[in-house]
PDB file of C-alpha atoms in Angstrom:
ATOM      1  CA  ASP T  26      92.025 212.813  98.489  1.00 61.00           C
ATOM      2  CA  GLY T  27      90.596 210.678 101.526  1.00 69.00           C
ATOM      3  CA  GLY T  28      88.707 212.441 104.446  1.00 93.00           C
ATOM      4  CA  ILE T  29      85.407 213.040 106.110  1.00 96.00           C
ATOM      5  CA  THR T  30      82.821 215.399 104.577  1.00 96.00           C
ATOM      6  CA  GLN T  31      79.972 216.843 106.607  1.00 97.00           C
ATOM      7  CA  SER T  32      77.230 218.826 105.024  1.00 95.00           C
ATOM      8  CA  PRO T  33      75.710 221.505 105.413  1.00 95.00           C
ATOM      9  CA  LYS T  34      78.009 223.646 106.727  1.00 95.00           C
ATOM     10  CA  TYR T  35      75.524 225.710 108.208  1.00 95.00           C
ATOM     11  CA  LEU T  36      71.662 224.861 108.828  1.00 93.00           C
ATOM     12  CA  PHE T  37      68.685 226.643 110.356  1.00 90.00           C
ATOM     13  CA  ARG T  38      66.252 224.837 112.292  1.00 87.00           C
ATOM     14  CA  LYS T  39      62.649 225.798 113.094  1.00 87.00           C
ATOM     15  CA  GLU T  40      60.694 225.036 116.146  1.00 82.00           C
ATOM     16  CA  GLY T  41      59.333 221.611 116.063  1.00 85.00           C
ATOM     17  CA  GLN T  42      61.410 220.877 113.142  1.00 90.00           C
ATOM     18  CA  ASN T  43      63.835 217.717 112.918  1.00 93.00           C
ATOM     19  CA  VAL T  44      67.119 218.022 110.781  1.00 94.00           C
ATOM     20  CA  THR T  45      69.541 215.784 109.648  1.00 96.00           C
ATOM     21  CA  LEU T  46      73.108 216.197 109.499  1.00 97.00           C
ATOM     22  CA  SER T  47      75.380 214.202 106.984  1.00 98.00           C
ATOM     23  CA  CYS T  48      78.575 212.601 107.600  1.00 98.00           C
ATOM     24  CA  GLU T  49      80.640 210.641 105.047  1.00 97.00           C
ATOM     25  CA  GLN T  50      84.062 209.082 105.161  1.00 97.00           C
ATOM     26  CA  ASN T  51      86.290 207.343 102.426  1.00 95.00           C
ATOM     27  CA  LEU T  52      88.845 206.727 104.789  1.00 94.00           C
ATOM     28  CA  ASN T  53      87.762 202.789 105.482  1.00 93.00           C
ATOM     29  CA  HIS T  54      87.223 203.461 109.049  1.00 92.00           C
ATOM     30  CA  ASP T  55      84.913 201.222 110.984  1.00 91.00           C
ATOM     31  CA  ALA T  56      84.458 203.868 113.814  1.00 90.00           C
ATOM     32  CA  MET T  57      81.996 206.939 113.413  1.00 93.00           C
ATOM     33  CA  TYR T  58      81.590 209.616 116.287  1.00 93.00           C
ATOM     34  CA  TRP T  59      79.382 212.568 116.831  1.00 96.00           C
ATOM     35  CA  TYR T  60      80.336 215.400 118.944  1.00 96.00           C
ATOM     36  CA  ARG T  61      78.801 218.918 120.019  1.00 96.00           C
ATOM     37  CA  GLN T  62      80.922 222.008 120.513  1.00 95.00           C
ATOM     38  CA  ASP T  63      79.318 224.755 122.549  1.00 92.00           C
ATOM     39  CA  PRO T  64      81.274 227.887 122.925  1.00 84.00           C
ATOM     40  CA  GLY T  65      84.091 227.728 125.865  1.00 77.00           C
ATOM     41  CA  GLN T  66      83.426 223.609 126.459  1.00 81.00           C
ATOM     42  CA  GLY T  67      84.941 220.849 125.383  1.00 84.00           C
ATOM     43  CA  LEU T  68      83.654 218.403 122.637  1.00 91.00           C
ATOM     44  CA  ARG T  69      80.804 216.055 124.168  1.00 93.00           C
ATOM     45  CA  LEU T  70      79.975 212.741 122.796  1.00 92.00           C
ATOM     46  CA  ILE T  71      76.412 212.353 121.117  1.00 96.00           C
ATOM     47  CA  TYR T  72      76.739 209.095 119.776  1.00 95.00           C
ATOM     48  CA  TYR T  73      79.181 206.732 118.309  1.00 92.00           C
ATOM     49  CA  SER T  74      79.140 203.725 115.826  1.00 92.00           C
ATOM     50  CA  GLN T  75      82.221 201.035 115.914  1.00 88.00           C
ATOM     51  CA  ILE T  76      80.455 198.803 112.959  1.00 90.00           C
ATOM     52  CA  VAL T  77      77.805 199.054 110.592  1.00 94.00           C
ATOM     53  CA  ASN T  78      74.195 198.899 111.977  1.00 94.00           C
ATOM     54  CA  ASP T  79      75.707 198.891 115.491  1.00 92.00           C
ATOM     55  CA  PHE T  80      75.860 202.390 117.482  1.00 93.00           C
ATOM     56  CA  GLN T  81      75.837 203.543 120.931  1.00 91.00           C
ATOM     57  CA  LYS T  82      74.869 206.596 122.825  1.00 93.00           C
ATOM     58  CA  GLY T  83      77.684 208.849 124.367  1.00 91.00           C
ATOM     59  CA  ASP T  84      77.370 211.138 127.029  1.00 90.00           C
ATOM     60  CA  ILE T  85      74.540 213.348 125.691  1.00 95.00           C
ATOM     61  CA  ALA T  86      72.250 211.348 123.510  1.00 96.00           C
ATOM     62  CA  GLU T  87      68.940 212.667 124.476  1.00 96.00           C
ATOM     63  CA  GLY T  88      67.034 214.476 121.486  1.00 95.00           C
ATOM     64  CA  TYR T  89      69.134 213.007 118.734  1.00 97.00           C
ATOM     65  CA  SER T  90      69.194 210.011 116.943  1.00 97.00           C
ATOM     66  CA  VAL T  91      71.419 207.956 114.053  1.00 98.00           C
ATOM     67  CA  SER T  92      71.875 205.319 112.078  1.00 97.00           C
ATOM     68  CA  ARG T  93      74.910 203.222 110.296  1.00 97.00           C
ATOM     69  CA  GLU T  94      73.283 201.309 107.534  1.00 97.00           C
ATOM     70  CA  LYS T  95      76.764 201.536 105.385  1.00 96.00           C
ATOM     71  CA  LYS T  96      80.305 201.793 106.645  1.00 96.00           C
ATOM     72  CA  GLU T  97      80.786 205.307 104.810  1.00 97.00           C
ATOM     73  CA  SER T  98      77.862 207.126 106.276  1.00 98.00           C
ATOM     74  CA  PHE T  99      76.773 208.036 109.907  1.00 98.00           C
ATOM     75  CA  PRO T 100      73.986 211.007 109.497  1.00 98.00           C
ATOM     76  CA  LEU T 101      72.769 212.412 112.954  1.00 98.00           C
ATOM     77  CA  THR T 102      69.133 213.812 113.303  1.00 97.00           C
ATOM     78  CA  VAL T 103      68.461 216.304 115.748  1.00 95.00           C
ATOM     79  CA  THR T 104      64.786 215.810 116.784  1.00 93.00           C
ATOM     80  CA  SER T 105      62.573 218.576 118.280  1.00 88.00           C
ATOM     81  CA  ALA T 106      62.970 216.657 121.686  1.00 86.00           C
ATOM     82  CA  GLN T 107      66.467 218.777 121.653  1.00 88.00           C
ATOM     83  CA  LYS T 108      65.537 221.776 123.486  1.00 86.00           C
ATOM     84  CA  ASN T 109      68.761 223.628 122.847  1.00 90.00           C
ATOM     85  CA  PRO T 110      70.391 222.305 119.537  1.00 91.00           C
ATOM     86  CA  THR T 111      72.321 225.416 118.767  1.00 93.00           C
ATOM     87  CA  ALA T 112      75.948 224.302 118.600  1.00 95.00           C
ATOM     88  CA  PHE T 113      78.838 223.289 116.347  1.00 96.00           C
ATOM     89  CA  TYR T 114      78.282 219.608 115.522  1.00 97.00           C
ATOM     90  CA  LEU T 115      81.422 217.619 114.712  1.00 97.00           C
ATOM     91  CA  CYS T 116      81.770 214.118 113.004  1.00 97.00           C
ATOM     92  CA  ALA T 117      84.994 212.163 113.497  1.00 94.00           C
ATOM     93  CA  SER T 118      86.038 208.570 112.393  1.00 93.00           C
ATOM     94  CA  SER T 119      89.121 206.366 113.485  1.00 89.00           C
ATOM     95  CA  VAL T 120      90.434 202.786 112.640  1.00 86.00           C
ATOM     96  CA  GLY T 121      88.293 201.898 115.564  1.00 74.00           C
ATOM     97  CA  GLN T 122      89.925 197.969 115.640  1.00 64.00           C
ATOM     98  CA  GLY T 123      93.433 197.295 117.583  1.00 61.00           C
ATOM     99  CA  PRO T 124      95.454 199.382 119.820  1.00 61.00           C
ATOM    100  CA  LEU T 125      93.948 202.619 121.418  1.00 64.00           C
ATOM    101  CA  ASN T 126      96.560 204.856 119.802  1.00 64.00           C
ATOM    102  CA  GLN T 127      94.722 205.466 116.840  1.00 77.00           C
ATOM    103  CA  PRO T 128      93.547 209.061 116.737  1.00 84.00           C
ATOM    104  CA  GLN T 129      90.230 210.377 115.598  1.00 88.00           C
ATOM    105  CA  HIS T 130      90.031 212.497 112.397  1.00 91.00           C
ATOM    106  CA  PHE T 131      87.349 215.395 112.116  1.00 95.00           C
ATOM    107  CA  GLY T 132      84.976 216.727 109.072  1.00 96.00           C
ATOM    108  CA  ASP T 133      84.954 220.475 109.039  1.00 94.00           C
ATOM    109  CA  GLY T 134      81.543 220.606 110.818  1.00 96.00           C
ATOM    110  CA  THR T 135      77.909 221.882 110.770  1.00 97.00           C
ATOM    111  CA  ARG T 136      76.612 225.188 112.682  1.00 95.00           C
ATOM    112  CA  LEU T 137      73.082 224.555 113.553  1.00 94.00           C
ATOM    113  CA  SER T 138      71.249 227.498 114.598  1.00 92.00           C
ATOM    114  CA  ILE T 139      67.538 228.302 115.810  1.00 85.00           C
ATOM    115  CA  LEU T 140      65.131 230.424 113.746  1.00 80.00           C
TER     116      LEU T 140
ATOM    117  CA  ARG X   8      86.464 216.420 139.022  1.00 76.00           C
ATOM    118  CA  LYS X   9      86.821 216.529 135.170  1.00 84.00           C
ATOM    119  CA  GLU X  10      88.258 213.540 133.676  1.00 89.00           C
ATOM    120  CA  VAL X  11      90.689 216.237 131.811  1.00 93.00           C
ATOM    121  CA  GLU X  12      91.651 219.113 132.697  1.00 94.00           C
ATOM    122  CA  GLN X  13      93.601 222.247 131.125  1.00 93.00           C
ATOM    123  CA  ASP X  14      94.513 225.960 131.854  1.00 87.00           C
ATOM    124  CA  PRO X  15      91.624 227.820 129.548  1.00 85.00           C
ATOM    125  CA  GLY X  16      94.311 230.734 129.201  1.00 86.00           C
ATOM    126  CA  PRO X  17      94.418 232.941 127.178  1.00 91.00           C
ATOM    127  CA  PHE X  18      98.056 232.649 126.878  1.00 94.00           C
ATOM    128  CA  ASN X  19      99.406 235.920 125.185  1.00 96.00           C
ATOM    129  CA  VAL X  20     102.724 235.252 123.955  1.00 96.00           C
ATOM    130  CA  PRO X  21     105.233 237.319 122.006  1.00 97.00           C
ATOM    131  CA  GLU X  22     106.583 235.788 118.817  1.00 97.00           C
ATOM    132  CA  GLY X  23     109.640 233.921 119.267  1.00 97.00           C
ATOM    133  CA  ALA X  24     109.013 232.765 122.871  1.00 97.00           C
ATOM    134  CA  THR X  25     108.553 229.175 124.244  1.00 97.00           C
ATOM    135  CA  VAL X  26     105.420 228.181 125.737  1.00 96.00           C
ATOM    136  CA  ALA X  27     104.442 225.249 127.640  1.00 95.00           C
ATOM    137  CA  PHE X  28     100.905 223.859 128.191  1.00 92.00           C
ATOM    138  CA  ASN X  29      99.896 221.141 130.945  1.00 93.00           C
ATOM    139  CA  CYS X  30      97.147 219.078 131.164  1.00 95.00           C
ATOM    140  CA  THR X  31      95.819 216.239 133.906  1.00 96.00           C
ATOM    141  CA  TYR X  32      93.858 213.503 133.600  1.00 96.00           C
ATOM    142  CA  SER X  33      92.232 211.449 136.423  1.00 94.00           C
ATOM    143  CA  ASN X  34      91.646 208.066 135.159  1.00 90.00           C
ATOM    144  CA  SER X  35      94.772 206.012 135.561  1.00 88.00           C
ATOM    145  CA  ALA X  36      93.575 203.530 132.798  1.00 87.00           C
ATOM    146  CA  SER X  37      93.987 206.043 130.301  1.00 88.00           C
ATOM    147  CA  GLN X  38      96.042 204.640 127.926  1.00 87.00           C
ATOM    148  CA  SER X  39      96.669 206.783 124.952  1.00 90.00           C
ATOM    149  CA  PHE X  40      96.987 210.687 124.504  1.00 94.00           C
ATOM    150  CA  PHE X  41      96.811 213.169 121.886  1.00 94.00           C
ATOM    151  CA  TRP X  42      97.115 217.041 121.251  1.00 96.00           C
ATOM    152  CA  TYR X  43      94.951 218.679 119.008  1.00 96.00           C
ATOM    153  CA  ARG X  44      95.112 222.130 117.826  1.00 96.00           C
ATOM    154  CA  GLN X  45      91.347 223.915 116.846  1.00 95.00           C
ATOM    155  CA  ASP X  46      91.579 226.933 114.742  1.00 94.00           C
ATOM    156  CA  CYS X  47      88.645 229.369 115.489  1.00 90.00           C
ATOM    157  CA  ARG X  48      85.456 228.294 114.243  1.00 88.00           C
ATOM    158  CA  LYS X  49      87.335 225.007 112.725  1.00 92.00           C
ATOM    159  CA  GLU X  50      87.491 221.438 113.352  1.00 94.00           C
ATOM    160  CA  PRO X  51      90.085 220.028 115.699  1.00 94.00           C
ATOM    161  CA  LYS X  52      93.124 218.430 113.811  1.00 95.00           C
ATOM    162  CA  LEU X  53      95.697 216.125 115.138  1.00 94.00           C
ATOM    163  CA  LEU X  54      98.858 217.801 116.102  1.00 95.00           C
ATOM    164  CA  MET X  55     100.732 215.137 117.674  1.00 94.00           C
ATOM    165  CA  SER X  56     100.168 211.816 119.665  1.00 92.00           C
ATOM    166  CA  VAL X  57     101.625 212.043 122.968  1.00 93.00           C
ATOM    167  CA  TYR X  58     104.106 208.694 123.680  1.00 87.00           C
ATOM    168  CA  SER X  59     105.516 207.336 126.897  1.00 87.00           C
ATOM    169  CA  SER X  60     109.068 208.478 126.091  1.00 86.00           C
ATOM    170  CA  GLY X  61     108.125 211.793 125.074  1.00 88.00           C
ATOM    171  CA  ASN X  62     108.396 212.751 121.529  1.00 93.00           C
ATOM    172  CA  GLU X  63     109.226 215.814 119.218  1.00 94.00           C
ATOM    173  CA  ASP X  64     108.055 217.382 115.763  1.00 94.00           C
ATOM    174  CA  GLY X  65     109.920 220.207 114.461  1.00 96.00           C
ATOM    175  CA  ARG X  66     109.168 222.918 116.917  1.00 97.00           C
ATOM    176  CA  PHE X  67     106.637 220.912 119.008  1.00 97.00           C
ATOM    177  CA  THR X  68     107.762 218.712 122.104  1.00 97.00           C
ATOM    178  CA  ALA X  69     105.025 216.426 124.028  1.00 96.00           C
ATOM    179  CA  GLN X  70     105.781 214.296 127.253  1.00 96.00           C
ATOM    180  CA  LEU X  71     103.728 211.993 129.219  1.00 95.00           C
ATOM    181  CA  ASN X  72     104.142 211.716 133.168  1.00 94.00           C
ATOM    182  CA  ARG X  73     102.021 208.735 134.086  1.00 93.00           C
ATOM    183  CA  ALA X  74     102.997 208.671 137.887  1.00 93.00           C
ATOM    184  CA  SER X  75     101.875 212.412 138.105  1.00 94.00           C
ATOM    185  CA  GLN X  76      98.861 211.871 135.181  1.00 95.00           C
ATOM    186  CA  TYR X  77      99.591 214.815 133.217  1.00 93.00           C
ATOM    187  CA  ILE X  78     100.758 215.483 129.571  1.00 96.00           C
ATOM    188  CA  SER X  79     102.383 218.511 128.325  1.00 96.00           C
ATOM    189  CA  LEU X  80     103.146 220.274 125.152  1.00 97.00           C
ATOM    190  CA  LEU X  81     106.011 222.825 124.587  1.00 97.00           C
ATOM    191  CA  ILE X  82     106.206 225.236 121.595  1.00 97.00           C
ATOM    192  CA  ARG X  83     109.647 226.472 120.673  1.00 98.00           C
ATOM    193  CA  ASP X  84     110.179 229.476 118.768  1.00 98.00           C
ATOM    194  CA  SER X  85     106.257 230.393 118.476  1.00 97.00           C
ATOM    195  CA  LYS X  86     104.896 231.534 115.088  1.00 98.00           C
ATOM    196  CA  LEU X  87     101.888 233.939 114.697  1.00 97.00           C
ATOM    197  CA  SER X  88     100.717 230.757 112.943  1.00 97.00           C
ATOM    198  CA  ASP X  89     100.756 229.203 116.123  1.00 98.00           C
ATOM    199  CA  SER X  90      97.899 231.129 117.404  1.00 97.00           C
ATOM    200  CA  ALA X  91      94.820 228.514 118.041  1.00 96.00           C
ATOM    201  CA  THR X  92      93.243 226.651 120.815  1.00 95.00           C
ATOM    202  CA  TYR X  93      94.976 223.645 121.978  1.00 96.00           C
ATOM    203  CA  LEU X  94      93.150 220.673 122.738  1.00 95.00           C
ATOM    204  CA  CYS X  95      94.356 217.765 125.197  1.00 95.00           C
ATOM    205  CA  VAL X  96      92.566 214.465 124.503  1.00 94.00           C
ATOM    206  CA  VAL X  97      92.982 211.227 126.548  1.00 93.00           C
ATOM    207  CA  ASN X  98      91.809 207.735 125.120  1.00 89.00           C
ATOM    208  CA  ARG X  99      91.023 204.567 127.411  1.00 84.00           C
ATOM    209  CA  ARG X 100      88.848 201.523 127.286  1.00 79.00           C
ATOM    210  CA  THR X 101      85.743 201.414 129.484  1.00 76.00           C
ATOM    211  CA  ASN X 102      84.513 198.512 131.368  1.00 74.00           C
ATOM    212  CA  PHE X 103      82.528 197.369 128.176  1.00 71.00           C
ATOM    213  CA  GLY X 104      85.644 197.331 125.831  1.00 72.00           C
ATOM    214  CA  ASN X 105      84.674 200.260 123.858  1.00 73.00           C
ATOM    215  CA  GLU X 106      87.054 203.311 123.490  1.00 75.00           C
ATOM    216  CA  LYS X 107      86.325 206.526 125.217  1.00 81.00           C
ATOM    217  CA  LEU X 108      87.927 209.465 124.045  1.00 85.00           C
ATOM    218  CA  THR X 109      87.886 212.756 126.051  1.00 90.00           C
ATOM    219  CA  PHE X 110      88.562 216.074 125.220  1.00 92.00           C
ATOM    220  CA  GLY X 111      89.673 218.932 127.620  1.00 93.00           C
ATOM    221  CA  THR X 112      88.096 222.235 127.046  1.00 92.00           C
ATOM    222  CA  GLY X 113      91.226 223.988 125.271  1.00 93.00           C
ATOM    223  CA  THR X 114      93.864 226.234 125.808  1.00 94.00           C
ATOM    224  CA  ARG X 115      93.674 229.440 123.798  1.00 94.00           C
ATOM    225  CA  LEU X 116      97.479 230.630 122.454  1.00 96.00           C
ATOM    226  CA  THR X 117      97.739 233.899 120.873  1.00 96.00           C
ATOM    227  CA  ILE X 118     100.881 234.828 119.492  1.00 97.00           C
ATOM    228  CA  ILE X 119     101.801 238.395 119.554  1.00 97.00           C
ATOM    229  CA  PRO X 120     103.995 240.080 116.740  1.00 95.00           C
TER     230      PRO X 120
END
């Protein structure tokens, strides 16, 4: 089955620690995205990548880093500089090319909490 | 003003009733529109795209009004399983040619038996 896999489902971070969230897709999509969702708020874009070896900052990139070395993979690192990392993190992908009527499809998310 | 605005609800509606949500968007350059459904503590899932001529999928009907810059979702004969948060999503190209997808904060719907 094609889809987007995020791991782990739950993650705990200690103070001063960097943690990496995994996102893998086998949909052959060019574009991948990371969002953060806080209670009562909409999804906010952290980083996105429209092609391998290229990525762009979203609206709230500070304290996060990403890489896109392979088409299928777009890991997100939450660094110690991110002072309020507790949130629900969602990875998405889309076809990315062509007209703007291609929806994004989401993985089932990672819940990150501070210890 | 937020780029996409929705009434957060909650909407508490008896089973079998018809319910409608509206969503307004501020950027007239917006080109494509979607409704997503998000269950509690789960990821958003695409419910339907919204086309200019309006479109229907079973009990769900979506409408787009470009002149007034709003989209709507109508759910007929509501079921208990329709209880969820409904997210309005708007897509456009930025000045740099990139896609920018903006999510509303969602409208929470609870269907009451």
